Phi, psi and omega in degrees: 000107185277147180299146177274154180295149184268351193300315189296316182286331181295340179279351180276107184293135174091000180268126181251120178266068186294328181296337179267330186277332184234080188276348192282126186298322185271004181265118178287149182293329184241010177081357183247355184267167182208149174282166186304317184292335176288343176262004182086012181259110182225081186301138170087199188241341184269151181278150175282168174280187186304315183259356186050051186213164178300334180285358171291341172283113188307132178097335182288134181232147180231135174232141181223141173232124180256128181248113176234110183229124177056219182262352192238341184260116179219084184205194179170193182223137171237127181247137177238120179255124182297328175201172187277359180266199178276106185293332178292319181280328180237084188280151178249142175296144185204163177203150179241144175237134179255111176284314173211124193271029179274075182180188181230122175225088186301135173094352187285337177294319178288325176304314181286329179291314183264344178073030181208156179249129183242004176218168169298172177250131175248143171239140181200200181268160190307306185278006179251002185298322183287323175296318179295319179298316180296319180294319179292321178300316180297318180296317181293319181294340178277347186288155177304147178067022178238012188290337182260002185287132181239002178210138177222135174256080180290144184242116184223123177250168185208158160225160188268111179257029187292353175284308182270345187239139174285079189294332180292341176286345180049061194282351180286124184258165175299324179298318179296318179297314180298322180292319179298319180289314188281344180254005180300142182208167176277182178092201183300150180236126179287148186235171176091225187277063183222161176051226181292351179262008185302319185246017186271164183226137179225128180056029180085355176250175178292127177259200179157208179271135176220154182212157178194169179209166174220142176242123181283147174302154182302324181293344176255012176114337180071014183288154175251138175237124180239149184226142168228136180235152168244100189266129182203044189232180182229189182142208180241097189301129169229143182238112185051036179091345180285134184281067185298316181300315180297315186284339174268002175062044177210109183197163181295147178064019184299318183291338181275324184263335182260334177052048177211167177243165180167178183298326182275356185293132176260129183287117173048044181276130179242013180078015182286173182138213178195163171212139170250128179241124177246126181244126176243148176210152173263003173295136183284089184246140170276177185295330180296312179285336173292325176295322177294318178297316180301320181296330179289343176301329178293333177291319176296321177297316181297328180297336182275350176114007176279146173243018180052063185303161180309318184268018183249124174272109187243107186235143176230131175237129181238144177215158179245136180262359186302134180299328185290347180243006178299154183231109173293138189296335183247018181291132180288337176207157180253129175235100187236159174241113186246157175292139179287156180306320185292346180263006187275342187304312181292325177296317177301314180301315180299320180296316179298314180299315183292324177297313180302312183291324179299322179293316176301317180297322179297327182277314185288331181272348180289146178253160175300133182230134173247139179181152176058031178082008180230161173230130175243122185280147169290146178298133184286108186292333177296320179287326176298316178302319180298316179296316181297320179295319180298333182257014173073025183259309180268144178292152177294145179287129180278000000 
């Protein structure tokens, strides 16, 4: 997949492609942000991979385009490619789990019916999913060895960034989608207010893109599980069990249970919003066990304080990159070697841990964003550190 030319988008005044300019996962956009582990938050028992990102799963690539235009456009696109080849010709087994179906995740019914993914995955804003799907279909049909293709099951998820972003303008363009796809790469993944997370909100603070990974010990298979999230949901934030939302005085249903007003007060908050969770692994899993893995993503989400509110679209999609389970699109029969059910426990554990940490990273790496007449503040990490220290989680400052 060759890179697309840059000329057309460069002529668009005011568009910042932050997802391309600042790719390093551990680098904060403003120098003041930090990933969860820098705060002493390391959920679970398994170690992360080299980048602590979904791209620790060999072959997985991520591309992001951030759109910031004038006073009202704060959105973008995040693309996840399961491998560097033609995904339509070399399909990966996949499955989707719906925690709460108040949202749009194009293509997931066919993913679950056939148990496979035949295109990259795109994340964007709610009213742009159809534009993004159309743009990805056009881009894929132009690729070599796709000239005879007459059907594509493009997969596009969303969360609603209509607070900070003029979502009715449907600002995501085909050019932005093509750039996210054609510039996707392995290695570090930028987090926070970038790509599809540019205008999102989580727990009343600025949300965004977050990622994490886990590598199992060799005696447990040595498999890698990587996660990327687009966080835009609510609830009562807890970090490794510490009641951060309560102690920072910002949480769902606050006006009903606290009956007071203040700077931290959220207006009529019911914990609504959405989250898309993408889980990748090199463990050789078929779609049945991938569906089981995807369902465990909700456990990682719950650990952060979400209750999957009525108005929250909570979706998890899992796929395996293992060569032994790949599916050629025209194969007359499938001969695969899959992990046995009894070997799934550690993979489930790794998935839950990585989801939890990816959500923390999306929150801690996000920066304050103003747009569409509103400002959503980044969660104050100095105060988060204080809460964590009081609860014995973060080390004391020397």
